[in-house]
PDB file of C-alpha atoms in Angstrom:
ATOM      1  CA  MET A 400      86.907 -59.137 174.751  1.00 49.00           C
ATOM      2  CA  SER A 401      83.665 -58.416 177.667  1.00 59.00           C
ATOM      3  CA  LEU A 402      80.140 -60.450 176.473  1.00 57.00           C
ATOM      4  CA  ALA A 403      78.733 -57.567 175.705  1.00 55.00           C
ATOM      5  CA  MET A 404      81.270 -55.978 173.380  1.00 62.00           C
ATOM      6  CA  ARG A 405      81.160 -59.581 172.116  1.00 71.00           C
ATOM      7  CA  TYR A 406      77.188 -59.208 171.464  1.00 78.00           C
ATOM      8  CA  TRP A 407      77.703 -55.411 170.528  1.00 76.00           C
ATOM      9  CA  ARG A 408      79.818 -56.514 167.970  1.00 81.00           C
ATOM     10  CA  THR A 409      78.595 -59.837 166.408  1.00 85.00           C
ATOM     11  CA  GLY A 410      75.080 -57.816 166.827  1.00 85.00           C
ATOM     12  CA  PHE A 411      75.702 -54.498 164.460  1.00 86.00           C
ATOM     13  CA  LEU A 412      77.426 -57.390 161.985  1.00 90.00           C
ATOM     14  CA  LEU A 413      74.435 -59.329 161.644  1.00 90.00           C
ATOM     15  CA  ILE A 414      72.094 -56.122 161.622  1.00 89.00           C
ATOM     16  CA  PHE A 415      74.806 -54.918 158.159  1.00 93.00           C
ATOM     17  CA  LEU A 416      74.201 -58.303 157.011  1.00 93.00           C
ATOM     18  CA  ALA A 417      70.645 -58.614 157.024  1.00 91.00           C
ATOM     19  CA  CYS A 418      70.845 -55.095 154.982  1.00 91.00           C
ATOM     20  CA  ALA A 419      73.020 -56.180 152.631  1.00 92.00           C
ATOM     21  CA  GLY A 420      70.558 -59.038 152.004  1.00 91.00           C
ATOM     22  CA  MET A 421      68.054 -57.311 152.000  1.00 86.00           C
ATOM     23  CA  ILE A 422      69.439 -55.096 149.533  1.00 87.00           C
ATOM     24  CA  GLY A 423      70.502 -57.833 147.992  1.00 87.00           C
ATOM     25  CA  PHE A 424      66.835 -59.131 147.294  1.00 82.00           C
ATOM     26  CA  ALA A 425      65.387 -55.987 146.381  1.00 80.00           C
ATOM     27  CA  LEU A 426      68.008 -55.773 143.528  1.00 79.00           C
ATOM     28  CA  TYR A 427      67.413 -59.247 142.532  1.00 82.00           C
ATOM     29  CA  HIS A 428      63.432 -59.002 142.168  1.00 73.00           C
ATOM     30  CA  GLN A 429      63.846 -55.445 140.269  1.00 78.00           C
ATOM     31  CA  ILE A 430      66.727 -56.965 137.619  1.00 76.00           C
ATOM     32  CA  TYR A 431      64.788 -60.776 137.327  1.00 77.00           C
ATOM     33  CA  HIS A 432      61.273 -60.133 137.636  1.00 72.00           C
ATOM     34  CA  TRP A 433      61.252 -56.491 136.803  1.00 71.00           C
ATOM     35  CA  VAL A 434      59.769 -54.783 140.245  1.00 70.00           C
ATOM     36  CA  MET A 435      60.721 -51.749 138.933  1.00 73.00           C
ATOM     37  CA  PRO A 436      61.223 -49.346 142.210  1.00 73.00           C
ATOM     38  CA  CYS A 437      58.631 -46.464 143.197  1.00 74.00           C
ATOM     39  CA  LEU A 438      60.179 -43.122 144.863  1.00 75.00           C
ATOM     40  CA  MET A 439      59.240 -44.377 148.323  1.00 79.00           C
ATOM     41  CA  CYS A 440      60.462 -47.715 147.715  1.00 78.00           C
ATOM     42  CA  VAL A 441      64.209 -45.976 146.932  1.00 80.00           C
ATOM     43  CA  TYR A 442      63.517 -44.019 149.922  1.00 84.00           C
ATOM     44  CA  GLN A 443      63.495 -47.696 151.785  1.00 86.00           C
ATOM     45  CA  ARG A 444      66.573 -48.526 149.733  1.00 84.00           C
ATOM     46  CA  LEU A 445      68.189 -45.155 151.096  1.00 86.00           C
ATOM     47  CA  ALA A 446      67.280 -45.774 154.566  1.00 91.00           C
ATOM     48  CA  ILE A 447      68.160 -49.894 154.642  1.00 92.00           C
ATOM     49  CA  ILE A 448      71.794 -48.327 153.008  1.00 91.00           C
ATOM     50  CA  VAL A 449      72.408 -46.349 155.664  1.00 91.00           C
ATOM     51  CA  VAL A 450      71.173 -48.623 158.337  1.00 93.00           C
ATOM     52  CA  GLY A 451      73.930 -51.251 157.081  1.00 93.00           C
ATOM     53  CA  LEU A 452      76.865 -48.621 156.561  1.00 92.00           C
ATOM     54  CA  LEU A 453      76.003 -47.155 159.977  1.00 92.00           C
ATOM     55  CA  ALA A 454      75.811 -50.912 161.825  1.00 91.00           C
ATOM     56  CA  LEU A 455      78.738 -52.022 159.985  1.00 92.00           C
ATOM     57  CA  LEU A 456      80.679 -48.815 161.133  1.00 89.00           C
ATOM     58  CA  ALA A 457      79.624 -49.704 164.795  1.00 87.00           C
ATOM     59  CA  ALA A 458      80.614 -53.192 164.562  1.00 87.00           C
ATOM     60  CA  VAL A 459      84.230 -51.772 163.549  1.00 87.00           C
ATOM     61  CA  TRP A 460      84.588 -49.409 166.308  1.00 82.00           C
ATOM     62  CA  CYS A 461      83.020 -50.256 169.409  1.00 77.00           C
ATOM     63  CA  PRO A 462      83.061 -47.269 171.525  1.00 75.00           C
ATOM     64  CA  ASP A 463      83.583 -47.103 175.204  1.00 77.00           C
ATOM     65  CA  SER A 464      81.890 -44.153 175.921  1.00 80.00           C
ATOM     66  CA  ARG A 465      78.358 -43.670 176.774  1.00 78.00           C
ATOM     67  CA  ARG A 466      77.729 -41.378 174.343  1.00 85.00           C
ATOM     68  CA  GLY A 467      79.690 -43.032 171.855  1.00 84.00           C
ATOM     69  CA  VAL A 468      77.071 -45.925 171.938  1.00 82.00           C
ATOM     70  CA  LYS A 469      74.416 -43.701 172.354  1.00 86.00           C
ATOM     71  CA  LEU A 470      75.419 -41.230 169.091  1.00 89.00           C
ATOM     72  CA  VAL A 471      75.900 -44.380 167.409  1.00 88.00           C
ATOM     73  CA  GLY A 472      72.826 -46.157 168.255  1.00 88.00           C
ATOM     74  CA  GLY A 473      70.807 -42.650 167.855  1.00 90.00           C
ATOM     75  CA  LEU A 474      71.904 -42.600 164.049  1.00 92.00           C
ATOM     76  CA  ILE A 475      70.833 -46.184 163.423  1.00 92.00           C
ATOM     77  CA  ILE A 476      68.191 -45.731 164.921  1.00 93.00           C
ATOM     78  CA  LEU A 477      67.265 -42.716 163.386  1.00 93.00           C
ATOM     79  CA  ALA A 478      67.608 -43.994 159.925  1.00 92.00           C
ATOM     80  CA  ALA A 479      65.751 -47.147 160.310  1.00 92.00           C
ATOM     81  CA  SER A 480      62.815 -45.131 161.337  1.00 93.00           C
ATOM     82  CA  ALA A 481      63.418 -42.576 158.356  1.00 91.00           C
ATOM     83  CA  GLY A 482      62.989 -46.537 156.476  1.00 91.00           C
ATOM     84  CA  ALA A 483      59.623 -46.611 157.976  1.00 91.00           C
ATOM     85  CA  LEU A 484      57.827 -43.496 157.798  1.00 90.00           C
ATOM     86  CA  ALA A 485      58.878 -44.169 154.159  1.00 86.00           C
ATOM     87  CA  ALA A 486      57.100 -47.893 154.320  1.00 87.00           C
ATOM     88  CA  ILE A 487      53.975 -46.322 156.343  1.00 86.00           C
ATOM     89  CA  TRP A 488      53.887 -43.934 153.064  1.00 81.00           C
ATOM     90  CA  ASN A 489      53.739 -46.138 150.722  1.00 79.00           C
ATOM     91  CA  LEU A 490      51.894 -48.263 152.470  1.00 79.00           C
ATOM     92  CA  ARG A 491      49.039 -45.465 152.753  1.00 80.00           C
ATOM     93  CA  LEU A 492      49.493 -45.423 149.149  1.00 77.00           C
ATOM     94  CA  GLN A 493      48.835 -48.403 148.536  1.00 71.00           C
ATOM     95  CA  TYR A 494      46.008 -49.391 150.412  1.00 74.00           C
ATOM     96  CA  GLY A 495      45.118 -45.455 151.558  1.00 68.00           C
ATOM     97  CA  PRO A 496      41.382 -44.610 149.848  1.00 69.00           C
ATOM     98  CA  VAL A 497      42.735 -42.991 146.998  1.00 68.00           C
ATOM     99  CA  ASP A 498      43.645 -39.388 146.750  1.00 64.00           C
ATOM    100  CA  PRO A 499      44.727 -37.840 142.768  1.00 61.00           C
ATOM    101  CA  SER A 500      46.633 -34.755 145.408  1.00 59.00           C
ATOM    102  CA  VAL A 501      49.481 -37.258 146.464  1.00 58.00           C
ATOM    103  CA  VAL A 502      50.965 -38.230 143.482  1.00 58.00           C
ATOM    104  CA  CYS A 503      54.179 -41.035 143.512  1.00 61.00           C
ATOM    105  CA  ALA A 504      55.488 -41.767 140.270  1.00 52.00           C
ATOM    106  CA  ALA A 505      58.537 -41.934 138.417  1.00 49.00           C
ATOM    107  CA  SER A 506      58.132 -38.259 136.921  1.00 49.00           C
ATOM    108  CA  LEU A 507      58.007 -36.660 140.766  1.00 50.00           C
ATOM    109  CA  PRO A 508      61.394 -35.006 140.435  1.00 58.00           C
ATOM    110  CA  PHE A 509      64.375 -37.292 143.081  1.00 61.00           C
ATOM    111  CA  PRO A 510      66.702 -35.112 144.656  1.00 60.00           C
ATOM    112  CA  ILE A 511      69.975 -36.821 143.778  1.00 62.00           C
ATOM    113  CA  ASP A 512      71.332 -36.394 140.054  1.00 62.00           C
ATOM    114  CA  LEU A 513      71.700 -39.903 138.965  1.00 61.00           C
ATOM    115  CA  ASN A 514      73.358 -38.747 135.177  1.00 63.00           C
ATOM    116  CA  GLN A 515      76.578 -37.829 137.547  1.00 69.00           C
ATOM    117  CA  MET A 516      76.778 -40.957 139.374  1.00 67.00           C
ATOM    118  CA  PRO A 517      77.884 -44.352 138.130  1.00 68.00           C
ATOM    119  CA  ALA A 518      75.666 -46.917 135.861  1.00 68.00           C
ATOM    120  CA  TRP A 519      75.488 -49.350 138.638  1.00 66.00           C
ATOM    121  CA  VAL A 520      74.421 -46.387 141.095  1.00 67.00           C
ATOM    122  CA  GLY A 521      71.314 -44.982 139.240  1.00 66.00           C
ATOM    123  CA  THR A 522      70.201 -48.836 138.798  1.00 66.00           C
ATOM    124  CA  LEU A 523      70.435 -49.128 142.999  1.00 67.00           C
ATOM    125  CA  ILE A 524      68.196 -46.031 143.142  1.00 67.00           C
ATOM    126  CA  ARG A 525      66.702 -44.864 140.522  1.00 66.00           C
ATOM    127  CA  PRO A 526      62.651 -45.015 141.265  1.00 64.00           C
ATOM    128  CA  VAL A 527      60.401 -45.886 137.637  1.00 66.00           C
ATOM    129  CA  GLY A 528      57.506 -47.455 139.292  1.00 62.00           C
ATOM    130  CA  ASP A 529      54.280 -46.683 140.649  1.00 63.00           C
ATOM    131  CA  CYS A 530      53.843 -46.499 144.262  1.00 63.00           C
ATOM    132  CA  SER A 531      50.311 -47.330 144.765  1.00 63.00           C
ATOM    133  CA  ALA A 532      50.680 -50.067 142.154  1.00 65.00           C
ATOM    134  CA  VAL A 533      51.486 -53.678 144.451  1.00 65.00           C
ATOM    135  CA  ASP A 534      54.242 -55.682 142.255  1.00 73.00           C
ATOM    136  CA  PHE A 535      54.925 -57.728 144.846  1.00 70.00           C
ATOM    137  CA  LYS A 536      54.036 -59.809 148.048  1.00 68.00           C
ATOM    138  CA  LEU A 537      56.101 -62.496 150.046  1.00 69.00           C
ATOM    139  CA  LEU A 538      54.030 -64.730 152.051  1.00 83.00           C
ATOM    140  CA  GLY A 539      50.478 -61.881 151.302  1.00 77.00           C
ATOM    141  CA  VAL A 540      52.741 -59.614 152.700  1.00 70.00           C
ATOM    142  CA  THR A 541      53.815 -55.936 150.599  1.00 78.00           C
ATOM    143  CA  MET A 542      57.278 -55.345 150.621  1.00 79.00           C
ATOM    144  CA  PRO A 543      57.252 -51.975 151.704  1.00 80.00           C
ATOM    145  CA  ALA A 544      54.680 -53.914 154.789  1.00 83.00           C
ATOM    146  CA  TRP A 545      58.163 -56.366 155.420  1.00 84.00           C
ATOM    147  CA  VAL A 546      60.558 -53.144 155.067  1.00 83.00           C
ATOM    148  CA  LEU A 547      58.381 -51.240 157.790  1.00 90.00           C
ATOM    149  CA  LEU A 548      58.357 -54.379 159.982  1.00 90.00           C
ATOM    150  CA  THR A 549      62.555 -55.423 159.279  1.00 89.00           C
ATOM    151  CA  CYS A 550      62.970 -51.493 160.653  1.00 91.00           C
ATOM    152  CA  LEU A 551      61.245 -51.734 163.588  1.00 93.00           C
ATOM    153  CA  GLY A 552      62.750 -54.498 164.565  1.00 92.00           C
ATOM    154  CA  LEU A 553      66.181 -52.985 162.921  1.00 91.00           C
ATOM    155  CA  ILE A 554      65.389 -50.341 165.819  1.00 93.00           C
ATOM    156  CA  ALA A 555      64.930 -52.300 168.602  1.00 92.00           C
ATOM    157  CA  VAL A 556      67.244 -55.092 168.275  1.00 88.00           C
ATOM    158  CA  THR A 557      69.546 -51.732 168.382  1.00 88.00           C
ATOM    159  CA  ILE A 558      67.917 -50.239 171.792  1.00 90.00           C
ATOM    160  CA  GLY A 559      69.050 -53.520 173.032  1.00 87.00           C
ATOM    161  CA  LEU A 560      72.233 -53.441 171.743  1.00 84.00           C
ATOM    162  CA  CYS A 561      72.917 -50.199 173.288  1.00 83.00           C
ATOM    163  CA  SER A 562      71.491 -50.556 176.635  1.00 84.00           C
ATOM    164  CA  ALA A 563      73.797 -53.891 176.899  1.00 80.00           C
ATOM    165  CA  ARG A 564      76.501 -51.827 176.000  1.00 78.00           C
ATOM    166  CA  CYS A 565      76.003 -48.122 178.096  1.00 77.00           C
ATOM    167  CA  ALA A 566      74.708 -50.607 181.252  1.00 78.00           C
ATOM    168  CA  GLU A 567      78.946 -52.852 180.834  1.00 76.00           C
ATOM    169  CA  ILE A 568      79.987 -49.594 180.319  1.00 71.00           C
ATOM    170  CA  GLY A 569      78.285 -48.102 183.573  1.00 70.00           C
ATOM    171  CA  ARG A 570      79.961 -51.441 185.760  1.00 69.00           C
ATOM    172  CA  ARG A 571      83.230 -51.222 184.144  1.00 61.00           C
ATOM    173  CA  ARG A 572      83.557 -47.258 185.255  1.00 55.00           C
ATOM    174  CA  TRP A 573      82.322 -48.144 188.924  1.00 45.00           C
ATOM    175  CA  ARG A 574      84.769 -51.116 189.463  1.00 42.00           C
TER     176      ARG A 574
END
């Protein structure tokens, strides 16, 4: 197994574990400290779940072509970008000027019918909080800011792993 492939598998496995840890951390605070997720929080959670599942897929399936590397990397970057955008919107609602026309509350319609799903899925993604409320801070930083920083870090690591893998595929092709 080449060094770039080992970095690829290890790197994406670590991304998967980081995403699982983030969701676990969020659920811990939701269940034990009653920090309820808002609509933007749910969108951030969904983005992190998708990034984690795609990273697990990338760790298991190590593509041998540049097209496969770009596909997996692009999907992960797209999902992490969606999470970053949701976090930016959430931060705008928390710290931006108060605008009564911009609403993010549990009363807004949610695009997924949670009544048709198992109860544990509803626990994970049911929006019940208010996006403008700052319910939680870790080291003086709110949860959406942590998600934004994490998503930007995930994008940077994914670009690095995909660049190394593409470079290795290019070197192997010319031998």
